[in-house]
PDB file of C-alpha atoms in Angstrom:
ATOM      1  CA  UNK L   1      24.482  -6.803-100.499  1.00 55.00           C
ATOM      2  CA  UNK L   2      22.043  -6.615 -97.808  1.00 53.00           C
ATOM      3  CA  UNK L   3      18.362  -6.592 -98.780  1.00 60.00           C
ATOM      4  CA  UNK L   4      16.573  -3.439 -98.122  1.00 57.00           C
ATOM      5  CA  UNK L   5      13.907  -5.101 -95.919  1.00 55.00           C
ATOM      6  CA  UNK L   6      16.544  -6.562 -93.601  1.00 58.00           C
ATOM      7  CA  UNK L   7      18.472  -3.374 -93.613  1.00 55.00           C
ATOM      8  CA  UNK L   8      15.595  -1.498 -92.296  1.00 58.00           C
ATOM      9  CA  UNK L   9      14.728  -4.013 -89.613  1.00 57.00           C
ATOM     10  CA  UNK L  10      18.561  -3.725 -88.289  1.00 58.00           C
ATOM     11  CA  UNK L  11      18.112   0.045 -88.275  1.00 56.00           C
ATOM     12  CA  UNK L  12      14.886  -0.233 -86.243  1.00 57.00           C
ATOM     13  CA  UNK L  13      16.436  -2.601 -83.837  1.00 57.00           C
ATOM     14  CA  UNK L  14      19.201  -0.357 -83.113  1.00 57.00           C
ATOM     15  CA  UNK L  15      17.162   2.601 -82.553  1.00 58.00           C
ATOM     16  CA  UNK L  16      14.923   0.653 -79.990  1.00 59.00           C
ATOM     17  CA  UNK L  17      18.112  -0.447 -78.159  1.00 56.00           C
ATOM     18  CA  UNK L  18      19.801   2.648 -78.053  1.00 53.00           C
ATOM     19  CA  UNK L  19      16.679   4.745 -76.835  1.00 52.00           C
ATOM     20  CA  UNK L  20      16.249   3.224 -73.230  1.00 52.00           C
ATOM     21  CA  UNK L  21      20.003   3.823 -72.558  1.00 49.00           C
ATOM     22  CA  UNK L  22      20.266   7.242 -73.519  1.00 50.00           C
ATOM     23  CA  UNK L  23      16.873   8.154 -71.847  1.00 52.00           C
ATOM     24  CA  UNK L  24      17.846   7.098 -68.502  1.00 57.00           C
ATOM     25  CA  UNK L  25      19.594  10.115 -66.440  1.00 62.00           C
ATOM     26  CA  UNK L  26      23.123   8.939 -65.678  1.00 63.00           C
ATOM     27  CA  UNK L  27      22.562  10.089 -62.003  1.00 60.00           C
ATOM     28  CA  UNK L  28      19.636   7.582 -61.397  1.00 64.00           C
ATOM     29  CA  UNK L  29      22.311   4.727 -61.969  1.00 64.00           C
ATOM     30  CA  UNK L  30      24.222   5.588 -58.910  1.00 70.00           C
ATOM     31  CA  UNK L  31      22.610   5.635 -55.243  1.00 67.00           C
ATOM     32  CA  UNK L  32      24.443   7.314 -52.402  1.00 70.00           C
ATOM     33  CA  UNK L  33      23.259   6.760 -48.759  1.00 68.00           C
ATOM     34  CA  UNK L  34      24.296   9.155 -45.785  1.00 71.00           C
ATOM     35  CA  UNK L  35      25.533   7.414 -43.154  1.00 70.00           C
ATOM     36  CA  UNK L  36      25.552   9.332 -39.656  1.00 71.00           C
ATOM     37  CA  UNK L  37      27.037   8.439 -36.318  1.00 71.00           C
ATOM     38  CA  UNK L  38      23.938   7.627 -34.032  1.00 70.00           C
ATOM     39  CA  UNK L  39      23.745   9.949 -31.044  1.00 71.00           C
ATOM     40  CA  UNK L  40      22.203   7.797 -28.295  1.00 70.00           C
ATOM     41  CA  UNK L  41      21.399   9.562 -24.992  1.00 72.00           C
ATOM     42  CA  UNK L  42      23.393   8.171 -22.273  1.00 74.00           C
ATOM     43  CA  UNK L  43      22.139   4.753 -20.862  1.00 72.00           C
ATOM     44  CA  UNK L  44      20.942   5.051 -17.187  1.00 73.00           C
ATOM     45  CA  UNK L  45      23.107   3.403 -14.619  1.00 73.00           C
ATOM     46  CA  UNK L  46      21.996  -0.396 -14.043  1.00 73.00           C
ATOM     47  CA  UNK L  47      20.472  -0.952 -10.445  1.00 67.00           C
ATOM     48  CA  UNK L  48      20.584  -4.212  -9.046  1.00 69.00           C
ATOM     49  CA  UNK L  49      16.917  -4.895  -8.035  1.00 69.00           C
ATOM     50  CA  UNK L  50      17.996  -7.523  -5.283  1.00 73.00           C
ATOM     51  CA  UNK L  51      17.816  -5.526  -1.780  1.00 73.00           C
ATOM     52  CA  UNK L  52      20.846  -5.914   0.546  1.00 77.00           C
ATOM     53  CA  UNK L  53      18.270  -6.403   3.256  1.00 79.00           C
ATOM     54  CA  UNK L  54      14.983  -7.883   3.140  1.00 77.00           C
ATOM     55  CA  UNK L  55      12.055  -5.673   3.937  1.00 78.00           C
ATOM     56  CA  UNK L  56      10.055  -6.827   6.822  1.00 81.00           C
ATOM     57  CA  UNK L  57       6.903  -5.872   8.152  1.00 85.00           C
ATOM     58  CA  UNK L  58       6.774  -4.307  11.492  1.00 89.00           C
ATOM     59  CA  UNK L  59       4.635  -6.037  13.909  1.00 91.00           C
ATOM     60  CA  UNK L  60       4.204  -5.648  17.760  1.00 93.00           C
ATOM     61  CA  UNK L  61       3.629  -8.525  20.230  1.00 95.00           C
ATOM     62  CA  UNK L  62       0.193  -8.977  19.058  1.00 94.00           C
ATOM     63  CA  UNK L  63      -1.098  -9.872  22.656  1.00 96.00           C
ATOM     64  CA  UNK L  64      -4.679 -10.947  22.539  1.00 92.00           C
ATOM     65  CA  UNK L  65      -6.951 -12.094  25.530  1.00 92.00           C
ATOM     66  CA  UNK L  66     -10.040 -14.365  25.246  1.00 90.00           C
ATOM     67  CA  UNK L  67     -12.037 -16.776  27.450  1.00 89.00           C
ATOM     68  CA  UNK L  68     -10.669 -19.947  28.174  1.00 88.00           C
ATOM     69  CA  UNK L  69     -12.471 -23.168  26.938  1.00 83.00           C
ATOM     70  CA  UNK L  70     -13.768 -23.825  30.434  1.00 80.00           C
ATOM     71  CA  UNK L  71     -15.122 -20.679  30.755  1.00 77.00           C
ATOM     72  CA  UNK L  72     -13.428 -19.721  34.103  1.00 84.00           C
ATOM     73  CA  UNK L  73     -10.170 -18.550  33.036  1.00 90.00           C
ATOM     74  CA  UNK L  74      -8.601 -16.361  30.445  1.00 93.00           C
ATOM     75  CA  UNK L  75      -6.530 -17.464  27.549  1.00 94.00           C
ATOM     76  CA  UNK L  76      -3.479 -15.183  26.393  1.00 96.00           C
ATOM     77  CA  UNK L  77      -1.528 -15.472  23.197  1.00 96.00           C
ATOM     78  CA  UNK L  78       1.097 -13.385  21.534  1.00 97.00           C
ATOM     79  CA  UNK L  79       3.704 -13.544  18.723  1.00 95.00           C
ATOM     80  CA  UNK L  80       7.221 -14.642  18.676  1.00 95.00           C
ATOM     81  CA  UNK L  81       9.005 -12.140  16.679  1.00 93.00           C
ATOM     82  CA  UNK L  82      11.411 -12.893  13.760  1.00 88.00           C
ATOM     83  CA  UNK L  83      14.334 -11.170  15.394  1.00 88.00           C
ATOM     84  CA  UNK L  84      14.235 -12.756  18.666  1.00 91.00           C
ATOM     85  CA  UNK L  85      16.624 -15.438  19.730  1.00 89.00           C
ATOM     86  CA  UNK L  86      15.803 -19.164  19.770  1.00 88.00           C
ATOM     87  CA  UNK L  87      16.249 -19.265  23.703  1.00 92.00           C
ATOM     88  CA  UNK L  88      13.857 -16.630  24.406  1.00 96.00           C
ATOM     89  CA  UNK L  89      11.094 -17.101  27.071  1.00 97.00           C
ATOM     90  CA  UNK L  90       8.272 -15.069  28.552  1.00 98.00           C
ATOM     91  CA  UNK L  91       6.997 -13.796  31.736  1.00 98.00           C
ATOM     92  CA  UNK L  92       3.405 -13.040  32.200  1.00 98.00           C
ATOM     93  CA  UNK L  93       1.843  -9.883  34.130  1.00 98.00           C
ATOM     94  CA  UNK L  94      -1.341  -8.662  35.473  1.00 98.00           C
ATOM     95  CA  UNK L  95      -2.335  -5.388  36.988  1.00 97.00           C
ATOM     96  CA  UNK L  96      -5.457  -5.068  38.970  1.00 95.00           C
ATOM     97  CA  UNK L  97      -6.471  -2.725  41.695  1.00 93.00           C
ATOM     98  CA  UNK L  98      -3.072  -0.830  41.196  1.00 93.00           C
ATOM     99  CA  UNK L  99      -1.146  -4.099  41.886  1.00 95.00           C
ATOM    100  CA  UNK L 100       1.006  -5.879  39.401  1.00 97.00           C
ATOM    101  CA  UNK L 101       1.526  -9.659  39.722  1.00 97.00           C
ATOM    102  CA  UNK L 102       3.641 -12.264  37.761  1.00 98.00           C
ATOM    103  CA  UNK L 103       1.212 -15.073  36.892  1.00 98.00           C
ATOM    104  CA  UNK L 104       3.917 -17.920  35.835  1.00 97.00           C
ATOM    105  CA  UNK L 105       6.076 -19.663  38.223  1.00 95.00           C
ATOM    106  CA  UNK L 106       8.799 -19.990  35.719  1.00 96.00           C
ATOM    107  CA  UNK L 107       9.363 -18.408  32.200  1.00 96.00           C
ATOM    108  CA  UNK L 108       7.326 -19.940  29.467  1.00 97.00           C
ATOM    109  CA  UNK L 109       9.581 -21.505  27.100  1.00 95.00           C
ATOM    110  CA  UNK L 110       7.832 -23.960  24.747  1.00 93.00           C
ATOM    111  CA  UNK L 111       4.748 -21.774  23.535  1.00 95.00           C
ATOM    112  CA  UNK L 112       3.676 -18.263  23.138  1.00 97.00           C
ATOM    113  CA  UNK L 113       0.413 -18.667  25.192  1.00 97.00           C
ATOM    114  CA  UNK L 114      -0.691 -18.652  28.783  1.00 97.00           C
ATOM    115  CA  UNK L 115      -3.812 -19.470  30.792  1.00 96.00           C
ATOM    116  CA  UNK L 116      -4.785 -17.412  33.842  1.00 96.00           C
ATOM    117  CA  UNK L 117      -6.934 -19.765  35.534  1.00 94.00           C
ATOM    118  CA  UNK L 118      -7.780 -17.608  38.422  1.00 93.00           C
ATOM    119  CA  UNK L 119      -8.559 -14.176  37.012  1.00 93.00           C
ATOM    120  CA  UNK L 120      -9.958 -11.190  38.792  1.00 92.00           C
ATOM    121  CA  UNK L 121     -13.504 -10.622  38.502  1.00 88.00           C
ATOM    122  CA  UNK L 122     -13.161  -6.876  37.752  1.00 89.00           C
ATOM    123  CA  UNK L 123     -10.896  -5.219  34.969  1.00 93.00           C
ATOM    124  CA  UNK L 124      -7.360  -6.112  34.658  1.00 96.00           C
ATOM    125  CA  UNK L 125      -4.606  -5.410  32.378  1.00 97.00           C
ATOM    126  CA  UNK L 126      -2.147  -7.872  30.933  1.00 98.00           C
ATOM    127  CA  UNK L 127       1.288  -7.706  29.298  1.00 98.00           C
ATOM    128  CA  UNK L 128       4.357  -9.998  28.904  1.00 98.00           C
ATOM    129  CA  UNK L 129       7.875  -9.397  28.907  1.00 98.00           C
ATOM    130  CA  UNK L 130      10.514 -11.532  27.037  1.00 97.00           C
ATOM    131  CA  UNK L 131      13.436 -12.918  28.862  1.00 97.00           C
ATOM    132  CA  UNK L 132      16.835 -13.480  27.191  1.00 95.00           C
ATOM    133  CA  UNK L 133      19.851 -15.135  29.332  1.00 92.00           C
ATOM    134  CA  UNK L 134      17.703 -14.588  32.572  1.00 91.00           C
ATOM    135  CA  UNK L 135      17.276 -10.699  31.825  1.00 95.00           C
ATOM    136  CA  UNK L 136      13.769  -9.281  31.189  1.00 96.00           C
ATOM    137  CA  UNK L 137      13.368  -6.885  28.238  1.00 95.00           C
ATOM    138  CA  UNK L 138      10.793  -4.519  27.387  1.00 95.00           C
ATOM    139  CA  UNK L 139       7.330  -5.368  28.120  1.00 96.00           C
ATOM    140  CA  UNK L 140       4.902  -5.659  25.401  1.00 96.00           C
ATOM    141  CA  UNK L 141       1.766  -3.672  24.720  1.00 95.00           C
ATOM    142  CA  UNK L 142      -0.938  -4.050  27.202  1.00 96.00           C
ATOM    143  CA  UNK L 143      -4.406  -5.419  26.964  1.00 95.00           C
ATOM    144  CA  UNK L 144      -7.275  -4.252  29.293  1.00 94.00           C
ATOM    145  CA  UNK L 145     -10.017  -6.806  29.709  1.00 91.00           C
ATOM    146  CA  UNK L 146     -13.139  -7.160  31.990  1.00 89.00           C
ATOM    147  CA  UNK L 147     -13.727 -10.716  32.960  1.00 82.00           C
ATOM    148  CA  UNK L 148     -17.440  -9.975  33.546  1.00 81.00           C
ATOM    149  CA  UNK L 149     -18.081  -8.666  30.191  1.00 80.00           C
ATOM    150  CA  UNK L 150     -15.844 -10.904  28.080  1.00 80.00           C
ATOM    151  CA  UNK L 151     -17.557 -12.985  25.421  1.00 73.00           C
ATOM    152  CA  UNK L 152     -17.666 -16.703  26.476  1.00 73.00           C
ATOM    153  CA  UNK L 153     -16.768 -17.654  22.886  1.00 69.00           C
ATOM    154  CA  UNK L 154     -13.177 -17.568  21.524  1.00 69.00           C
ATOM    155  CA  UNK L 155     -13.641 -14.740  19.128  1.00 73.00           C
ATOM    156  CA  UNK L 156     -13.695 -10.878  19.140  1.00 73.00           C
ATOM    157  CA  UNK L 157     -16.841  -8.698  18.245  1.00 76.00           C
ATOM    158  CA  UNK L 158     -16.129  -5.855  15.905  1.00 76.00           C
ATOM    159  CA  UNK L 159     -18.863  -3.081  16.315  1.00 80.00           C
ATOM    160  CA  UNK L 160     -19.788  -1.214  13.396  1.00 82.00           C
ATOM    161  CA  UNK L 161     -20.218   2.739  13.666  1.00 81.00           C
ATOM    162  CA  UNK L 162     -23.231   2.452  11.433  1.00 80.00           C
ATOM    163  CA  UNK L 163     -25.829   0.267  13.214  1.00 81.00           C
ATOM    164  CA  UNK L 164     -27.739  -0.135  10.087  1.00 80.00           C
ATOM    165  CA  UNK L 165     -24.865  -1.570   8.003  1.00 79.00           C
ATOM    166  CA  UNK L 166     -24.217  -5.160   7.281  1.00 81.00           C
ATOM    167  CA  UNK L 167     -20.720  -6.421   6.882  1.00 82.00           C
ATOM    168  CA  UNK L 168     -20.153  -8.210   3.463  1.00 81.00           C
ATOM    169  CA  UNK L 169     -16.516  -9.295   4.106  1.00 83.00           C
ATOM    170  CA  UNK L 170     -13.706  -8.576   6.526  1.00 84.00           C
ATOM    171  CA  UNK L 171      -9.995  -8.477   5.979  1.00 88.00           C
ATOM    172  CA  UNK L 172      -6.930  -7.615   8.241  1.00 89.00           C
ATOM    173  CA  UNK L 173      -3.986  -5.504   7.377  1.00 89.00           C
ATOM    174  CA  UNK L 174      -1.552  -2.914   9.093  1.00 91.00           C
ATOM    175  CA  UNK L 175      -2.840   0.243   7.333  1.00 89.00           C
ATOM    176  CA  UNK L 176      -0.745   2.809   9.076  1.00 89.00           C
ATOM    177  CA  UNK L 177       2.601   0.878  10.046  1.00 88.00           C
ATOM    178  CA  UNK L 178       1.842   0.847  13.603  1.00 91.00           C
ATOM    179  CA  UNK L 179       2.414  -2.533  13.941  1.00 91.00           C
ATOM    180  CA  UNK L 180      -1.125  -3.558  14.805  1.00 91.00           C
ATOM    181  CA  UNK L 181      -3.273  -5.083  12.376  1.00 90.00           C
ATOM    182  CA  UNK L 182      -6.551  -3.233  11.322  1.00 89.00           C
ATOM    183  CA  UNK L 183     -10.022  -4.728  10.594  1.00 87.00           C
ATOM    184  CA  UNK L 184     -11.234  -3.657   7.010  1.00 86.00           C
ATOM    185  CA  UNK L 185     -15.145  -4.334   6.629  1.00 84.00           C
ATOM    186  CA  UNK L 186     -16.908  -4.275   3.608  1.00 80.00           C
ATOM    187  CA  UNK L 187     -20.377  -2.905   3.483  1.00 77.00           C
ATOM    188  CA  UNK L 188     -22.924  -3.451   2.431  1.00 70.00           C
ATOM    189  CA  UNK L 189     -23.273  -7.166   2.268  1.00 72.00           C
ATOM    190  CA  UNK L 190     -24.948  -7.155  -1.184  1.00 72.00           C
ATOM    191  CA  UNK L 191     -23.115  -6.562  -4.469  1.00 67.00           C
ATOM    192  CA  UNK L 192     -20.922  -3.694  -4.861  1.00 62.00           C
ATOM    193  CA  UNK L 193     -19.793  -3.886  -8.323  1.00 64.00           C
ATOM    194  CA  UNK L 194     -20.027  -0.302  -9.753  1.00 60.00           C
ATOM    195  CA  UNK L 195     -21.085  -1.769 -13.096  1.00 63.00           C
ATOM    196  CA  UNK L 196     -24.048  -3.273 -11.254  1.00 61.00           C
ATOM    197  CA  UNK L 197     -27.563  -1.735 -11.012  1.00 58.00           C
ATOM    198  CA  UNK L 198     -27.854  -3.116  -7.335  1.00 58.00           C
ATOM    199  CA  UNK L 199     -25.962  -2.398  -4.329  1.00 55.00           C
ATOM    200  CA  UNK L 200     -24.146   0.519  -2.961  1.00 56.00           C
ATOM    201  CA  UNK L 201     -22.305   2.652  -5.322  1.00 55.00           C
ATOM    202  CA  UNK L 202     -21.603   5.741  -3.460  1.00 59.00           C
ATOM    203  CA  UNK L 203     -17.787   4.876  -2.721  1.00 57.00           C
ATOM    204  CA  UNK L 204     -18.500   3.570   0.815  1.00 57.00           C
ATOM    205  CA  UNK L 205     -17.392   0.013   0.284  1.00 52.00           C
ATOM    206  CA  UNK L 206     -14.518   0.107   2.905  1.00 52.00           C
ATOM    207  CA  UNK L 207     -14.468   2.078   6.181  1.00 49.00           C
TER     208      UNK L 207
END
């Protein structure tokens, strides 16, 4: 026969064990997850970033005329364009007083420069023509120069419209795609940082 004290303890134990199981909602024992088929938007067509043809900068012949080192002649220089053949040569022409004259006895083959050792004293127009297989092609852009007013040193002067402005920095670049490099002048010569209290902060940095 089970003692009364042990019987009471067993009864209490069974009650405590049964209450949690009966108190839990049976629906909470099973979890359901709804799985839907993802509806992704159509992916864009993959485009190969490599260009079939290299994009190149368009440049003209870039003919320039400056005083020669001895101060008695004019030195001409021009570009060799990327698309020109290896055997290209050049003829140099000068127009003065309505007459055009070829200055070189034979086409220039090894360099892209030439010195006019006997320039006219007044105004003259220079241009070059490429020669391929003994055939002259289209002439380059022309450059007009006056030997009397040319600067004796080998550089070009860039006049500023604002005579009171002082240039701080200068850069070159083709701004409009015409094949001619433009000069970009930064003014003034002092600090132009908008966060600074000194300098020109009116948006007139480049002109």
